[in-house]
Coordinates of C-alpha atoms in Angstrom, one line a residue:
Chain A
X1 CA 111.2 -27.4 212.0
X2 CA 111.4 -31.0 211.7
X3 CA 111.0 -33.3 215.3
X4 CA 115.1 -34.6 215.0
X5 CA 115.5 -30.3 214.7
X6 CA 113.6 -29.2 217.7
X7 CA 115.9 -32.5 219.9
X8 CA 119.0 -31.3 218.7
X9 CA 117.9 -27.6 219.3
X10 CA 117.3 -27.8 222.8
X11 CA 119.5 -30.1 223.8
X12 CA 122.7 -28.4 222.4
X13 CA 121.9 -25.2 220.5
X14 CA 119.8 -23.6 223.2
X15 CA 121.0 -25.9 226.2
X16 CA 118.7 -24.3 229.0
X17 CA 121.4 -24.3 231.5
X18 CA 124.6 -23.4 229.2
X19 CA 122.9 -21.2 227.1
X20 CA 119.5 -19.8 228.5
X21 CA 120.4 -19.8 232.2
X22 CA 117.2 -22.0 233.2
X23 CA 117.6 -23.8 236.4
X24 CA 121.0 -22.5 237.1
X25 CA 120.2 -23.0 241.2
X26 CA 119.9 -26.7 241.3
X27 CA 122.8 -26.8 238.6
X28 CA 125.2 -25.5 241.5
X29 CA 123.2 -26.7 244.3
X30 CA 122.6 -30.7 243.3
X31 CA 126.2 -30.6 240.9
X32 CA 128.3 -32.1 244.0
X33 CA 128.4 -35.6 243.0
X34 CA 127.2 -37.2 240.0
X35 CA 124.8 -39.6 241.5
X36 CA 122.6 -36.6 242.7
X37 CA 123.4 -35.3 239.1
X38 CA 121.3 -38.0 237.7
X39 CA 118.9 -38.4 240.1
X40 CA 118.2 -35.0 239.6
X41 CA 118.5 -34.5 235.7
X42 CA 116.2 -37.9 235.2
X43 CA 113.7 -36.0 238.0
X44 CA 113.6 -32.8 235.4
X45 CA 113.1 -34.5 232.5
X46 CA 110.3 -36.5 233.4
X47 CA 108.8 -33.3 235.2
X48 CA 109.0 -31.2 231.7
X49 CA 107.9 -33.3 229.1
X50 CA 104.9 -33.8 230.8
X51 CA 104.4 -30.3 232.0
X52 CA 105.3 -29.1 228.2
X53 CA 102.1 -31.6 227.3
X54 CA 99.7 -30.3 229.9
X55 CA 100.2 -26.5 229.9
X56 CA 100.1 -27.1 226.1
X57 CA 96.4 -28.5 226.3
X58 CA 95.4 -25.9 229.4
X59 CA 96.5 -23.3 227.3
X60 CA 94.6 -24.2 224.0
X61 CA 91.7 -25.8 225.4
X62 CA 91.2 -23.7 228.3
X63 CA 92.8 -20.3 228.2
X64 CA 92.3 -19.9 224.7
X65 CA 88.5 -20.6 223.9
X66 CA 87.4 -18.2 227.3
X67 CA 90.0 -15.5 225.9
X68 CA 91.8 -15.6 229.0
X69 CA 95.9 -15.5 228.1
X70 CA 96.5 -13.3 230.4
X71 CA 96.3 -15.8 232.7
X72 CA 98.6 -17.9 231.1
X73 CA 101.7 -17.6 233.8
X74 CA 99.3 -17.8 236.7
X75 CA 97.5 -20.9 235.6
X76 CA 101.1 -22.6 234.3
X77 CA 102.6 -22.4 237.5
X78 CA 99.8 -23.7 239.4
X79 CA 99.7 -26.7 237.0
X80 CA 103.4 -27.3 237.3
X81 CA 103.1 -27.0 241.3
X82 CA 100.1 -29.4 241.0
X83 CA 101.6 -31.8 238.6
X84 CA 104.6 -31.7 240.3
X85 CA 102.7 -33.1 243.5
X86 CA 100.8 -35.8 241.6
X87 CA 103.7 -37.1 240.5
X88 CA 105.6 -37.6 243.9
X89 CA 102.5 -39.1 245.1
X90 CA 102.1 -41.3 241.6
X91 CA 105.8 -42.4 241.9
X92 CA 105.4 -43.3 245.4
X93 CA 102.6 -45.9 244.8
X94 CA 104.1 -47.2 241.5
X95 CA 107.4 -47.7 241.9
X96 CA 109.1 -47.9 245.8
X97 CA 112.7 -48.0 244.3
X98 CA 112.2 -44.4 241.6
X99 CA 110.6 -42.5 244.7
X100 CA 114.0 -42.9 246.3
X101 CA 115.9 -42.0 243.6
X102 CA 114.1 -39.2 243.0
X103 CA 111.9 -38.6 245.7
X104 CA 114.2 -35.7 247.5
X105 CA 114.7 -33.6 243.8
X106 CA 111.1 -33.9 243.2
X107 CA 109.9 -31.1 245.8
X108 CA 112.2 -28.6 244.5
X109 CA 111.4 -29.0 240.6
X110 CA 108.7 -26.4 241.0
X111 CA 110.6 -23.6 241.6
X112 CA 113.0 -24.8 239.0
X113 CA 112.7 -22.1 236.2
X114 CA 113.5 -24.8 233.3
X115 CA 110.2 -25.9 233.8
X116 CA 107.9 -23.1 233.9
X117 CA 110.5 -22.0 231.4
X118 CA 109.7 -24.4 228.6
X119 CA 106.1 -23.8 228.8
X120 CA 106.1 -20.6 228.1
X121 CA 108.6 -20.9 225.4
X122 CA 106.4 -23.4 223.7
X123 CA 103.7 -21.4 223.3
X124 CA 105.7 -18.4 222.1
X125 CA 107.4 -20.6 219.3
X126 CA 103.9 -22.4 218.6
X127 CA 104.2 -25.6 218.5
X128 CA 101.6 -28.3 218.6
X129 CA 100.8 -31.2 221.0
X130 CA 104.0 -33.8 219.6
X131 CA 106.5 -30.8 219.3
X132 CA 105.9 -29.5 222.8
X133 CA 106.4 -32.7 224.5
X134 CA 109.8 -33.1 221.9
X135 CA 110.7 -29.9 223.0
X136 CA 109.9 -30.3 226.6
X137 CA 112.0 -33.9 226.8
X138 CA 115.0 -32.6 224.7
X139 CA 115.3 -29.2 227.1
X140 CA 115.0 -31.9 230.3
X141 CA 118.1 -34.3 228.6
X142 CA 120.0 -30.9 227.8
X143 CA 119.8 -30.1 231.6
X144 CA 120.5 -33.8 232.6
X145 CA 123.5 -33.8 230.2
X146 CA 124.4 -30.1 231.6
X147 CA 124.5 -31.6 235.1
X148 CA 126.4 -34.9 234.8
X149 CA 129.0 -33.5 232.9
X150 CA 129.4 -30.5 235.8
X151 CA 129.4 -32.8 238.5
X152 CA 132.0 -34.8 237.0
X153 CA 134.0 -31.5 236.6
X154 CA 133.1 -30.9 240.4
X155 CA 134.0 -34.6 241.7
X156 CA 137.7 -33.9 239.9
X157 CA 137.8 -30.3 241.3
X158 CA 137.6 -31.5 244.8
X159 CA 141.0 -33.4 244.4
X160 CA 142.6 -30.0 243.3
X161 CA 144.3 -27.1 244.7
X162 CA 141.8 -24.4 243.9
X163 CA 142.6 -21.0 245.6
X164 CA 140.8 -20.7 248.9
X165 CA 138.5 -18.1 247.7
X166 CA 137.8 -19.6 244.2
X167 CA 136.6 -23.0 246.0
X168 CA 133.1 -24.5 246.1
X169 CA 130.6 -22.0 244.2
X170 CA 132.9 -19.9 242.2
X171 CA 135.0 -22.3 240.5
X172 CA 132.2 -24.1 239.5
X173 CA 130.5 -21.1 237.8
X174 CA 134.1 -20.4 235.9
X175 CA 133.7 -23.8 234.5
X176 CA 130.3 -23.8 234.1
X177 CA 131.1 -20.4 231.7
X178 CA 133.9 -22.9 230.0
X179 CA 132.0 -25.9 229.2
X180 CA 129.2 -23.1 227.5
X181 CA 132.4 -21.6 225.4
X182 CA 132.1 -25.7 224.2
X183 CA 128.5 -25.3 223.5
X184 CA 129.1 -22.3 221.5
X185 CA 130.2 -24.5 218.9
X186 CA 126.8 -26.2 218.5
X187 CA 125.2 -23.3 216.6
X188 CA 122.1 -22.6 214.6
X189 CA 123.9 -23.0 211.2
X190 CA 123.8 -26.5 212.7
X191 CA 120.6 -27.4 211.4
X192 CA 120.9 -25.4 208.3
X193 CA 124.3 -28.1 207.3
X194 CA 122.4 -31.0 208.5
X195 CA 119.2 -29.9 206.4
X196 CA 116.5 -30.1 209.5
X197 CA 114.8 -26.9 209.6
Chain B
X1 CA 117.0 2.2 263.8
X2 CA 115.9 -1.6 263.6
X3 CA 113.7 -0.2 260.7
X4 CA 116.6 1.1 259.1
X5 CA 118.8 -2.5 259.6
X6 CA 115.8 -4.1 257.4
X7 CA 115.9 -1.8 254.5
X8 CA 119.9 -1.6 254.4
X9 CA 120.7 -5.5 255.1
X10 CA 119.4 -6.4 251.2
X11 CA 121.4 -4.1 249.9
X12 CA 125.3 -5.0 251.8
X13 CA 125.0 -7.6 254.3
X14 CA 122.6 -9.9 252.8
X15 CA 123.0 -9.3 248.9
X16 CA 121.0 -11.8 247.7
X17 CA 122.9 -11.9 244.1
X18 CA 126.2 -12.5 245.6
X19 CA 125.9 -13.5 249.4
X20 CA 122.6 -15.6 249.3
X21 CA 122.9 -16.3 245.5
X22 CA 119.2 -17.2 244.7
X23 CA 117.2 -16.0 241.7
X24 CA 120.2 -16.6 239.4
X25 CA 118.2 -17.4 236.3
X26 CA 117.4 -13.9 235.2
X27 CA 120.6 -12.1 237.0
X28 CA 122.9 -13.6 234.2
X29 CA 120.1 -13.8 231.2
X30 CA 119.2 -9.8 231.0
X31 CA 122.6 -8.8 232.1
X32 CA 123.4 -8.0 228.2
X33 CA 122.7 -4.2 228.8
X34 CA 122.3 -1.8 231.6
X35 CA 118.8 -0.9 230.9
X36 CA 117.7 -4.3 230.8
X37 CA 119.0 -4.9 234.4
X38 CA 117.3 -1.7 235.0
X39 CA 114.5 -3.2 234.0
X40 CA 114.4 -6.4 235.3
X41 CA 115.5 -4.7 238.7
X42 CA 112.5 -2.5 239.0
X43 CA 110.3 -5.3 238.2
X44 CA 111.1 -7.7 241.2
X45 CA 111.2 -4.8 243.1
X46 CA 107.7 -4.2 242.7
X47 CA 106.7 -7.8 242.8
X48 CA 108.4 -8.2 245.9
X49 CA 107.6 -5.5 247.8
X50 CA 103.6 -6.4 246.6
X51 CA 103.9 -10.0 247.5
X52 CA 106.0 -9.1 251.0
X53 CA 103.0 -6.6 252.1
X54 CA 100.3 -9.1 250.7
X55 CA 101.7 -12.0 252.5
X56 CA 102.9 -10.4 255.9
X57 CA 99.2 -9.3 256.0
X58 CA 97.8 -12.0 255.6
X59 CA 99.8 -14.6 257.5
X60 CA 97.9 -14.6 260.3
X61 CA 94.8 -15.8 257.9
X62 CA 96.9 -18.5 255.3
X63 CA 97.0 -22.1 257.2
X64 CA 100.4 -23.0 257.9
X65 CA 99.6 -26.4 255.5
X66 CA 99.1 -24.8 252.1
X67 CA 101.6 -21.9 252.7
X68 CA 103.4 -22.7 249.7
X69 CA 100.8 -22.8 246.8
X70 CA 99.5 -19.6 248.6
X71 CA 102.7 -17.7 247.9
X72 CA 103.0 -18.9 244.6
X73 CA 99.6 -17.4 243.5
X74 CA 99.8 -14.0 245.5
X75 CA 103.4 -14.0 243.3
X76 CA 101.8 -14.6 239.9
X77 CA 99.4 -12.2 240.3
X78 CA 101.6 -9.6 241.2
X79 CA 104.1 -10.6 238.2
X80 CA 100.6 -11.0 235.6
X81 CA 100.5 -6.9 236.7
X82 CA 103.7 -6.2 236.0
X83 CA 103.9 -8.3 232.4
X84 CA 100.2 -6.1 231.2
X85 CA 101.9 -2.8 232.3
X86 CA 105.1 -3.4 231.0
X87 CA 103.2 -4.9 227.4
X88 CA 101.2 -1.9 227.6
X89 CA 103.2 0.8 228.2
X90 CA 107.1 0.1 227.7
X91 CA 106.8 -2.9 225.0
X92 CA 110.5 -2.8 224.5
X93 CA 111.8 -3.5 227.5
X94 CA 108.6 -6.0 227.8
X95 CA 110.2 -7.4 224.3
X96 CA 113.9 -7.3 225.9
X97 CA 113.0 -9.3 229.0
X98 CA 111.1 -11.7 227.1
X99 CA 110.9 -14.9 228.5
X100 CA 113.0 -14.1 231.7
X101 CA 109.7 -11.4 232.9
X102 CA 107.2 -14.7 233.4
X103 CA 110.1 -16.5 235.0
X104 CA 109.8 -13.9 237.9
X105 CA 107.0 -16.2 239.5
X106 CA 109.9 -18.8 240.2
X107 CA 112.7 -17.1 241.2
X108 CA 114.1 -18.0 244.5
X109 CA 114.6 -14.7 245.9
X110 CA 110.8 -14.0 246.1
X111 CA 109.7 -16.9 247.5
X112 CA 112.4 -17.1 250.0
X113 CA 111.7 -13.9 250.9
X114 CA 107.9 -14.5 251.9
X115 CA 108.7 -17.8 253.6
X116 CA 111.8 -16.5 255.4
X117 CA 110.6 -12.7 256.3
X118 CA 107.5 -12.1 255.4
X119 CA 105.5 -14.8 257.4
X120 CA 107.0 -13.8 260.6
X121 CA 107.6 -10.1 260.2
X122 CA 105.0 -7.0 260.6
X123 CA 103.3 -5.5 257.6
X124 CA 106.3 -2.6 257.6
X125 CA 109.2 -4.7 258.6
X126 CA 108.5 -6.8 255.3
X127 CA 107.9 -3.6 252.9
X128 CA 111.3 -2.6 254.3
X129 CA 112.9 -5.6 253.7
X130 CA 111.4 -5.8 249.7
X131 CA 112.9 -2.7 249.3
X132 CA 116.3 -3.6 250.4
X133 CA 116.6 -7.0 249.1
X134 CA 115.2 -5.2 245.4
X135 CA 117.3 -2.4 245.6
X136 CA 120.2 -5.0 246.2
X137 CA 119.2 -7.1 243.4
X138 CA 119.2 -4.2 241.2
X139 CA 122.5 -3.1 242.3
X140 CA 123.8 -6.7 241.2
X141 CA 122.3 -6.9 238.4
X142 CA 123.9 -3.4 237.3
X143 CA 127.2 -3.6 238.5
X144 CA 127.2 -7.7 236.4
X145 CA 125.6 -5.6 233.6
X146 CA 128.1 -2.7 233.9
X147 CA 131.3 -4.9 233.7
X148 CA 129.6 -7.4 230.4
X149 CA 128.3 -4.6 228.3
X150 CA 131.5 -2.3 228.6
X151 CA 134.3 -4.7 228.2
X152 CA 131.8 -6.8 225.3
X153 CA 130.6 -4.0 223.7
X154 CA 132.3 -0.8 225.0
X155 CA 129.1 0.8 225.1
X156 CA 126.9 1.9 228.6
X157 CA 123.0 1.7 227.7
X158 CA 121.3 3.7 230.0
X159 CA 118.2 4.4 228.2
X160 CA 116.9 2.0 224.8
X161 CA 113.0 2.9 224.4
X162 CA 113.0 2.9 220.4
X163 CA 115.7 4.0 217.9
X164 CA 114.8 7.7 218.4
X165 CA 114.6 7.7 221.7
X166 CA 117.7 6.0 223.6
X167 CA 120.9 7.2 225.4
X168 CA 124.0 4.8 224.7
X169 CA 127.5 6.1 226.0
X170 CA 130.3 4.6 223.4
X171 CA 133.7 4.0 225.3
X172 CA 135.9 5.2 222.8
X173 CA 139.0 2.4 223.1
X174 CA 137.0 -0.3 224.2
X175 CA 134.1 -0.5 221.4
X176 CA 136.7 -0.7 218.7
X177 CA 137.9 -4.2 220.1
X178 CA 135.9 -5.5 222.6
X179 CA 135.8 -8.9 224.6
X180 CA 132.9 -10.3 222.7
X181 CA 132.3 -13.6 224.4
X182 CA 131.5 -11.5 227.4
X183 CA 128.0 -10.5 226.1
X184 CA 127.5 -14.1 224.6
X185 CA 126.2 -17.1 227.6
X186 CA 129.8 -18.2 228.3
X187 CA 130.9 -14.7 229.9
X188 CA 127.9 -14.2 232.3
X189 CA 129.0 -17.4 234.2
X190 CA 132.8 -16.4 234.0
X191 CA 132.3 -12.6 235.2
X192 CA 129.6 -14.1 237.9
X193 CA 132.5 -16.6 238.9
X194 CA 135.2 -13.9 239.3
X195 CA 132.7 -11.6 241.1
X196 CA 131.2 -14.4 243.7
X197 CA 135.2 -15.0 244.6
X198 CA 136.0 -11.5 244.7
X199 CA 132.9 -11.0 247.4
X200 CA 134.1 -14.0 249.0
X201 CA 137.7 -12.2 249.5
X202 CA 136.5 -9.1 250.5
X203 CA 134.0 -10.6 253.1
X204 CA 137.3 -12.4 254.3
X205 CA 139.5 -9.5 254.8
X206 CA 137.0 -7.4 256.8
X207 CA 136.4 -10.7 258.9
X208 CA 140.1 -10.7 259.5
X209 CA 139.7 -6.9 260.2
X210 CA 136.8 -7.0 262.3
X211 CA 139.0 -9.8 264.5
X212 CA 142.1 -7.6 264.9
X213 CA 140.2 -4.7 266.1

């Protein structure tokens, strides 16, 4: 599959929230307002395109020459956790004003399943080094698109008369089911028209 | 009968599906079929009741500072087990799960469980409470399961090993012109919408009961 392909795949084919349910607790949680949204999609981006890199080379370099797959979820997650930390503490030197956009999201990436999530799928699809990171990036700005477009939904829901028991977490998982109806127009015959696989 | 409150609090009280709503990845991802939230079901429930007994015996030993990476571990060990048995001995619900069976490390549930129960509790207290909690996520899982794969398929799967060997109930009616979209992604969130206000209602009116009385 050509590098434009695997982009357009996971950002709108196989949209992680919309599509493969990945990360669906910070999509309610964080959706409120759109400011959060961002903070928090920008946060997950950056978190798996350079998780998709590393588990990539742990898994080839490491797990693979000393036969040890089996391992593979253990030693994924532990990299994600670890990375994860480096990169609060990273962001904190470098750059005062990022850490307090995204400072707060940062903690609770690790238990995000979008994450762990595109790791694993990378390997099972086998792609190399570029495609991972590709992958990793595109699945990250299909969550961040997922997000700001929901919270936007939410910030106009608020000003609505919902039904008492429909407000809050329910409505937003009717038009969370909506916006993927959307979504299910972006379909694999997509790539096959635009001549990218 | 405090024993008894911890097992049966997962399953009503405390449903973490639809009163706690954490682990939501895999709840609406297998939910195509029954036997795949059968599946999915009895996996957590044997991670978490592992990781519950590993970690409530051994919180007196973890240090309160690295708590965290602890869990994770004792979790991925426990779900590394459960991804070689299932590979070895059921590969197609191994295959059906696919990428949602790893993703056990990360869901919320177990985790919160351990740093919410487990830490605090005694060895059977927190075997009690994995039960309950799985049991209730199993339930969830079924009933979500239930409602997508009989009014988007008209069919109940109750069994799906191979070709040969699988038991599928066909709803005559409903599997002639089912509601398609609710197997596809859209209907998982729509039926998990409609249920999460429905348990919202009926938590209300036995609020309101509970006041009159």
């Amino acid at each position: 599959m050509s590098y434009i392909g695997i982009i357009i795949t996971y950002v709108f084919i196989q949209n992680f929230i919309l599509v493969q349910f990945m990360g669906l607790c910070p999509f309610i949680g964080v959706s409120k307002n759109s400011e959060s949204a961002i903070g928090m999609g920008m946060a997950v981006t950056f978190v798996t395109a350079v998780a998709s890199v590393v588990c990539y080379a742990v898994y080839t370099y490491l797990l693979v020459p000393f036969d040890l797959t089996y391992l593979q979820t253990i030693s994924f997650i532990l990299v994600i956790a670890a990375l994860v930390q480096m990169v609060e503490m990273v962001i904190r030197k470098m750059s005062p004003s990022l850490y307090k956009a995204l400072g707060i999201f940062l903690p609770l990436i690790t238990t995000n399943c979008a994450v762990l999530g595109i790791a694993i799928i990378n390997i099972d699809e086998g792609y190399n080094m570029l495609e991972s990171f590709l992958a990793g990036l595109a699945a990250g700005l299909g969550f961040t698109l997922a997000i700001v477009l929901m919270s936007n939904i939410r910030e106009k829901l608020e000003m609505t008369p919902v039904r008492r028991v429909f407000k809050g977490v329910p409505i937003a998982f009717i038009s969370a089911g909506l916006m993927a109806l959307a979504f299910m127009a972006f379909d694999s015959s997509l790539l096959t028209n635009l001549h990218l696989v | 009968m405090s024993h008894m409150n911890e097992l049966t609090k997962g399953i009503f009280k405390e449903n973490p599906t639809f009163i706690i709503m954490l682990g939501m990845c895999p709840t609406l991802g297998v939910t195509t079929q029954v036997f795949n939230a059968f599946g999915m079901g009895a996996s957590v429930l044997f991670v978490l009741l592992g990781s519950n007994i590993f970690i409530s015996a051994l919180r007196k030993i973890i240090p309160d500072s690295i708590r965290i990476p602890a869990y994770i571990v004792v979790i991925a060990s426990f779900v590394t087990i459960v991804e070689m048995v299932l590979h070895a001995f059921v590969p197609a619900v191994f295959n059906a799960l696919g990428v949602y069976l790893p993703l056990i490390v990360v869901n919320c549930i177990i985790l919160g469980r351990a740093e919410a129960f487990a830490n605090k509790n005694t060895v059977l207290d927190s075997a009690l409470d994995a039960i309950g909690m799985g049991i209730g996520f199993t339930l969830a899982l079924s009933l979500i399961a239930a409602i997508r794969e009989i009014f988007g398929a008209g069919t109940i799967t109750l069994f799906n090993l191979s070709e040969t060997q699988r038991l599928v109930i066909t709803l005559p009616g409903i599997s002639e012109s089912p509601v398609r979209v609710l197997t596809l992604a859209a209907g998982a969130l729509l039926v998990m919408g409609y249920l999460k206000a429905f348990f919202i209602w009926n938590g209300e009116r036995r609020a309101a009961k509970g006041g009159q009385a």
